[in-house]
């Protein structure tokens, strides 16, 4: 990738009044968090069956297996640090982050929690599987084994979205509005293959946004991109965003 492409991407950002970042697992890859689909053999869905570990049916079949798997991921996250990509995004206090990531590395890097929209939930919390509304933060280093909800006696489960489940309504509405009204969507580290989240890229584009994609390889977002920066986000984001203050809400 040439410096010309970087310069063109900078110009797109310069001209945009309202920029929104839409990220996926690749953003956290350089922090040691596995992606789901990748050419890398350690990608989660090439090692594990998502229907057994990330679906309501898988949980009903064997809840302890699901909890143990999420607790293993939580312990990995407990040891992880934000990388240069998270930190570059956190230096943009007015930039709203729509993320498919369930980790808390953007917040750890310094992003305001009010500016991070987690479309697929939050692995740092448990919630009642019977939807009584109970939620509780878990200790990532020592996550609790399978246990009952103290309020209604259902099972507690990670507060994440599983295959076949709806996205959280408030977060989805916020993301939909932002995608419709942004001038530029910065698409970072996502295969753009999981819907409805990936539909935000199409929505933003239909509404006139320029699309900048950062990914180590071509992805389903490539055909939608005005410009693509191929390489790790921990390298591209600091140089793309330096000396710039971006905003998601034009004055
Ligand atoms: P994927 O694992 O599908 O895609 C990760 C993307 O990141 C791939 O396209 C990689 O090429 C790219 N990538 C890897 N390392 C990178 C790096 N250092 N810099 C930039 N890009 C890099 O992850 P998502 O698109 O986030 O859902 O997956 C979407 C959803 O599918 C996830 O939220 C999860 C999963 O099933 C749920 O858990 C509900």
Coordinates of C-alpha atoms and ligand atoms in Angstrom, one line a residue:
X1 CA 0.0 0.0 0.0
X2 CA 1.4 3.4 -1.0
X3 CA 1.6 6.6 1.0
X4 CA -0.6 8.0 -1.8
X5 CA -3.5 5.8 -0.5
X6 CA -2.9 7.0 3.0
X7 CA -2.9 10.6 1.8
X8 CA -6.2 10.0 0.0
X9 CA -7.7 8.5 3.1
X10 CA -6.6 11.5 5.1
X11 CA -8.2 13.8 2.6
X12 CA -11.5 11.9 2.8
X13 CA -11.4 12.3 6.6
X14 CA -10.4 16.0 6.3
X15 CA -13.5 16.7 4.1
X16 CA -15.9 14.7 6.2
X17 CA -18.0 16.6 8.8
X18 CA -19.2 13.5 10.5
X19 CA -17.1 10.3 10.8
X20 CA -18.1 7.1 12.6
X21 CA -15.9 4.1 13.2
X22 CA -17.3 0.6 12.7
X23 CA -15.0 -2.2 14.0
X24 CA -14.7 -5.9 14.4
X25 CA -12.4 -8.6 15.8
X26 CA -9.4 -7.5 13.7
X27 CA -9.1 -4.3 15.8
X28 CA -8.3 -6.4 18.9
X29 CA -6.2 -9.1 17.1
X30 CA -2.9 -7.3 17.8
X31 CA -3.9 -7.4 21.5
X32 CA -3.8 -11.2 21.3
X33 CA -7.6 -11.6 21.0
X34 CA -8.5 -14.3 18.5
X35 CA -10.7 -13.3 15.5
X36 CA -13.6 -15.5 14.3
X37 CA -12.8 -15.9 10.6
X38 CA -9.4 -15.3 9.2
X39 CA -6.8 -17.0 7.1
X40 CA -5.1 -17.6 10.5
X41 CA -5.7 -21.2 11.7
X42 CA -6.3 -20.0 15.3
X43 CA -9.5 -18.1 14.3
X44 CA -12.2 -19.2 16.7
X45 CA -14.8 -20.5 14.2
X46 CA -12.2 -22.7 12.5
X47 CA -11.5 -24.3 15.9
X48 CA -14.9 -24.3 17.6
X49 CA -18.5 -24.9 16.5
X50 CA -20.4 -21.6 16.9
X51 CA -23.8 -23.4 17.1
X52 CA -22.5 -25.4 20.2
X53 CA -20.9 -22.4 21.9
X54 CA -22.7 -19.2 20.7
X55 CA -26.4 -20.1 20.2
X56 CA -29.4 -20.5 22.5
X57 CA -29.6 -24.1 21.3
X58 CA -26.0 -24.8 22.3
X59 CA -26.6 -23.2 25.7
X60 CA -29.8 -25.3 26.3
X61 CA -27.9 -28.5 25.3
X62 CA -24.9 -27.9 27.6
X63 CA -24.8 -24.6 29.6
X64 CA -21.6 -25.5 31.5
X65 CA -19.7 -26.1 28.2
X66 CA -20.8 -22.6 27.0
X67 CA -19.9 -20.9 30.3
X68 CA -16.5 -22.6 30.4
X69 CA -15.7 -21.5 26.9
X70 CA -16.6 -17.9 27.6
X71 CA -14.7 -18.0 30.8
X72 CA -11.6 -19.1 28.9
X73 CA -12.1 -16.1 26.6
X74 CA -12.6 -13.8 29.6
X75 CA -9.3 -15.0 31.1
X76 CA -7.5 -14.2 27.9
X77 CA -9.1 -10.8 27.8
X78 CA -8.0 -10.2 31.5
X79 CA -4.4 -10.4 30.3
X80 CA -4.8 -8.3 27.1
X81 CA -3.9 -4.6 26.7
X82 CA -5.3 -2.2 24.2
X83 CA -3.1 -1.9 21.1
X84 CA -2.0 1.1 19.1
X85 CA -5.2 0.9 17.0
X86 CA -7.4 1.2 20.1
X87 CA -5.2 4.0 21.5
X88 CA -5.4 6.0 18.2
X89 CA -9.2 5.8 18.3
X90 CA -9.2 6.8 22.0
X91 CA -7.3 9.9 21.1
X92 CA -10.5 11.0 19.2
X93 CA -12.9 11.9 22.0
X94 CA -15.7 13.1 19.7
X95 CA -15.6 10.0 17.5
X96 CA -18.3 7.4 18.1
X97 CA -17.3 3.8 18.0
X98 CA -19.8 1.2 16.7
X99 CA -18.2 -2.1 17.5
X100 CA -19.1 -5.8 17.1
X101 CA -16.4 -6.6 19.7
X102 CA -17.6 -7.8 23.1
X103 CA -14.3 -6.9 24.7
X104 CA -13.6 -3.7 26.6
X105 CA -10.3 -2.7 25.0
X106 CA -11.7 0.5 23.5
X107 CA -12.8 1.6 26.9
X108 CA -9.6 0.5 28.5
X109 CA -7.7 2.6 25.9
X110 CA -9.7 5.6 27.1
X111 CA -12.8 5.8 24.9
X112 CA -15.7 7.2 26.9
X113 CA -18.2 4.3 27.4
X114 CA -20.9 6.7 26.2
X115 CA -19.1 6.8 22.8
X116 CA -18.8 3.0 22.4
X117 CA -21.8 1.2 21.0
X118 CA -21.5 -2.6 21.5
X119 CA -23.7 -4.2 18.9
X120 CA -23.0 -7.7 20.0
X121 CA -23.0 -7.2 23.8
X122 CA -20.4 -7.2 26.5
X123 CA -18.4 -10.2 27.6
X124 CA -17.5 -8.5 30.9
X125 CA -21.0 -8.9 32.2
X126 CA -23.4 -11.8 32.8
X127 CA -27.2 -11.5 32.4
X128 CA -30.2 -13.7 33.2
X129 CA -30.9 -16.1 30.4
X130 CA -34.6 -15.9 31.3
X131 CA -34.6 -12.2 30.7
X132 CA -35.7 -11.1 34.2
X133 CA -33.4 -8.1 33.7
X134 CA -30.7 -9.2 36.2
X135 CA -27.1 -8.2 35.1
X136 CA -23.8 -8.4 36.9
X137 CA -20.2 -7.5 36.1
X138 CA -17.8 -10.5 36.3
X139 CA -14.2 -10.7 37.4
X140 CA -12.4 -11.5 34.1
X141 CA -9.5 -13.1 35.9
X142 CA -11.6 -15.4 38.1
X143 CA -14.9 -15.7 36.2
X144 CA -17.6 -17.7 38.1
X145 CA -18.7 -21.1 36.8
X146 CA -22.3 -21.8 35.6
X147 CA -24.7 -20.5 38.2
X148 CA -28.3 -19.5 38.8
X149 CA -29.7 -16.0 38.6
X150 CA -30.1 -14.7 42.2
X151 CA -33.4 -13.0 41.2
X152 CA -35.3 -15.6 39.3
X153 CA -33.3 -18.8 39.4
X154 CA -32.8 -19.0 35.6
X155 CA -29.3 -19.6 34.4
X156 CA -26.9 -16.7 34.1
X157 CA -25.1 -16.3 30.8
X158 CA -22.6 -13.9 29.2
X159 CA -24.3 -10.6 28.2
X160 CA -23.4 -11.2 24.5
X161 CA -25.5 -11.7 21.4
X162 CA -25.6 -15.3 20.1
X163 CA -26.5 -16.5 16.6
X164 CA -30.2 -16.4 16.1
X165 CA -30.7 -13.6 18.6
X166 CA -31.7 -10.0 18.0
X167 CA -29.2 -7.2 18.5
X168 CA -29.9 -4.9 21.5
X169 CA -32.6 -2.5 20.3
X170 CA -31.2 0.8 21.7
X171 CA -27.7 0.1 20.4
X172 CA -29.0 -0.9 17.0
X173 CA -31.1 2.2 16.6
X174 CA -28.2 4.5 17.6
X175 CA -25.9 2.7 15.0
X176 CA -28.6 2.9 12.3
X177 CA -29.0 6.6 12.8
X178 CA -25.2 7.2 12.9
X179 CA -24.7 5.2 9.7
X180 CA -27.5 7.1 7.9
X181 CA -26.0 10.5 8.9
X182 CA -22.3 10.1 8.7
X183 CA -20.2 11.4 5.8
X184 CA -17.5 8.8 6.3
X185 CA -17.5 5.3 7.8
X186 CA -14.2 4.0 8.9
X187 CA -14.5 0.2 8.7
X188 CA -11.8 -1.5 10.8
X189 CA -10.9 -5.2 11.1
X190 CA -14.2 -6.8 10.2
X191 CA -15.0 -9.6 7.7
X192 CA -18.3 -7.7 7.2
X193 CA -20.0 -11.0 6.9
X194 CA -22.3 -11.0 9.9
X195 CA -25.7 -9.3 9.5
X196 CA -27.5 -7.2 10.5
X197 CA -24.2 -5.5 11.7
X198 CA -22.5 -5.5 8.3
X199 CA -25.6 -3.9 6.8
X200 CA -24.5 -0.7 8.4
X201 CA -21.8 -0.4 5.7
X202 CA -24.3 -0.7 2.9
X203 CA -26.7 1.7 4.7
X204 CA -24.0 4.4 5.2
X205 CA -22.9 4.1 1.6
X206 CA -26.5 4.3 0.2
X207 CA -26.8 7.5 2.3
X208 CA -23.7 9.1 0.7
X209 CA -20.9 8.2 3.1
X210 CA -17.4 7.5 1.9
X211 CA -16.2 4.2 3.1
X212 CA -12.6 3.7 4.3
X213 CA -11.7 0.0 5.0
X214 CA -8.7 -1.1 7.1
X215 CA -8.1 -4.9 7.1
X216 CA -5.1 -7.2 6.7
X217 CA -6.8 -8.7 3.7
X218 CA -9.8 -8.2 1.3
X219 CA -13.1 -8.8 2.9
X220 CA -16.8 -8.5 2.2
X221 CA -16.4 -4.8 2.8
X222 CA -13.9 -4.4 -0.1
X223 CA -16.5 -3.9 -2.9
X224 CA -18.1 -1.1 -0.8
X225 CA -14.9 0.7 -0.1
X226 CA -13.9 4.0 -1.7
X227 CA -10.5 3.3 -0.3
X228 CA -8.9 0.3 1.3
X229 CA -5.8 0.2 3.5
X230 CA -4.5 -3.3 3.6
X231 CA -2.5 -4.1 6.7
X232 CA -2.9 -4.2 10.5
X233 CA -5.1 -1.6 12.1
X234 CA -2.5 -1.1 14.9
X235 CA -0.2 0.3 12.2
X236 CA -2.7 2.2 9.9
X237 CA -4.9 3.9 12.5
X238 CA -2.1 5.9 14.3
X239 CA -0.8 7.3 11.0
X240 CA -4.3 7.9 9.5
X241 CA -5.6 9.7 12.6
X242 CA -2.6 11.6 13.8
X243 CA -3.0 15.4 14.0
X244 CA -6.6 15.2 13.3
X245 CA -9.7 15.7 15.5
X246 CA -12.7 13.8 14.1
X247 CA -16.2 14.2 15.2
X248 CA -19.3 12.0 14.7
X249 CA -21.7 14.9 15.3
X250 CA -21.3 17.9 12.9
X251 CA -21.9 21.3 14.4
Ligands
LIG1 P1 -14.1 -11.8 11.9 O1 -13.3 -12.7 12.6 O2 -15.2 -12.3 11.0 O3 -13.2 -10.8 10.9 C1 -12.0 -10.3 11.4 C2 -11.4 -9.5 10.3 O4 -10.3 -8.8 10.8 C3 -10.9 -10.4 9.1 O5 -11.5 -9.9 7.9 C4 -9.4 -10.2 9.2 O6 -8.8 -10.2 7.9 C5 -9.2 -8.9 9.9 N1 -8.0 -8.7 10.6 C6 -7.3 -9.6 11.3 N2 -6.3 -9.1 12.0 C7 -6.3 -7.7 11.7 C8 -5.5 -6.6 12.0 N3 -4.5 -6.7 12.8 N4 -5.9 -5.4 11.5 C9 -6.9 -5.3 10.7 N5 -7.7 -6.3 10.4 C10 -7.4 -7.5 10.8 O7 -14.7 -10.8 13.0 P2 -16.0 -9.8 12.9 O8 -16.1 -9.2 11.5 O9 -15.9 -8.9 14.1 O10 -20.4 -12.3 16.6 O11 -17.1 -10.9 13.1 C11 -18.4 -10.4 13.3 C12 -19.1 -11.3 14.3 O12 -19.0 -12.7 14.0 C13 -18.5 -11.2 15.7 O13 -18.9 -10.1 16.4 C14 -19.0 -12.4 16.4 C15 -18.7 -13.4 15.2 O14 -19.5 -14.5 15.2 C16 -20.9 -12.7 17.8 O15 -20.2 -13.1 18.7 C17 -22.4 -12.5 17.8

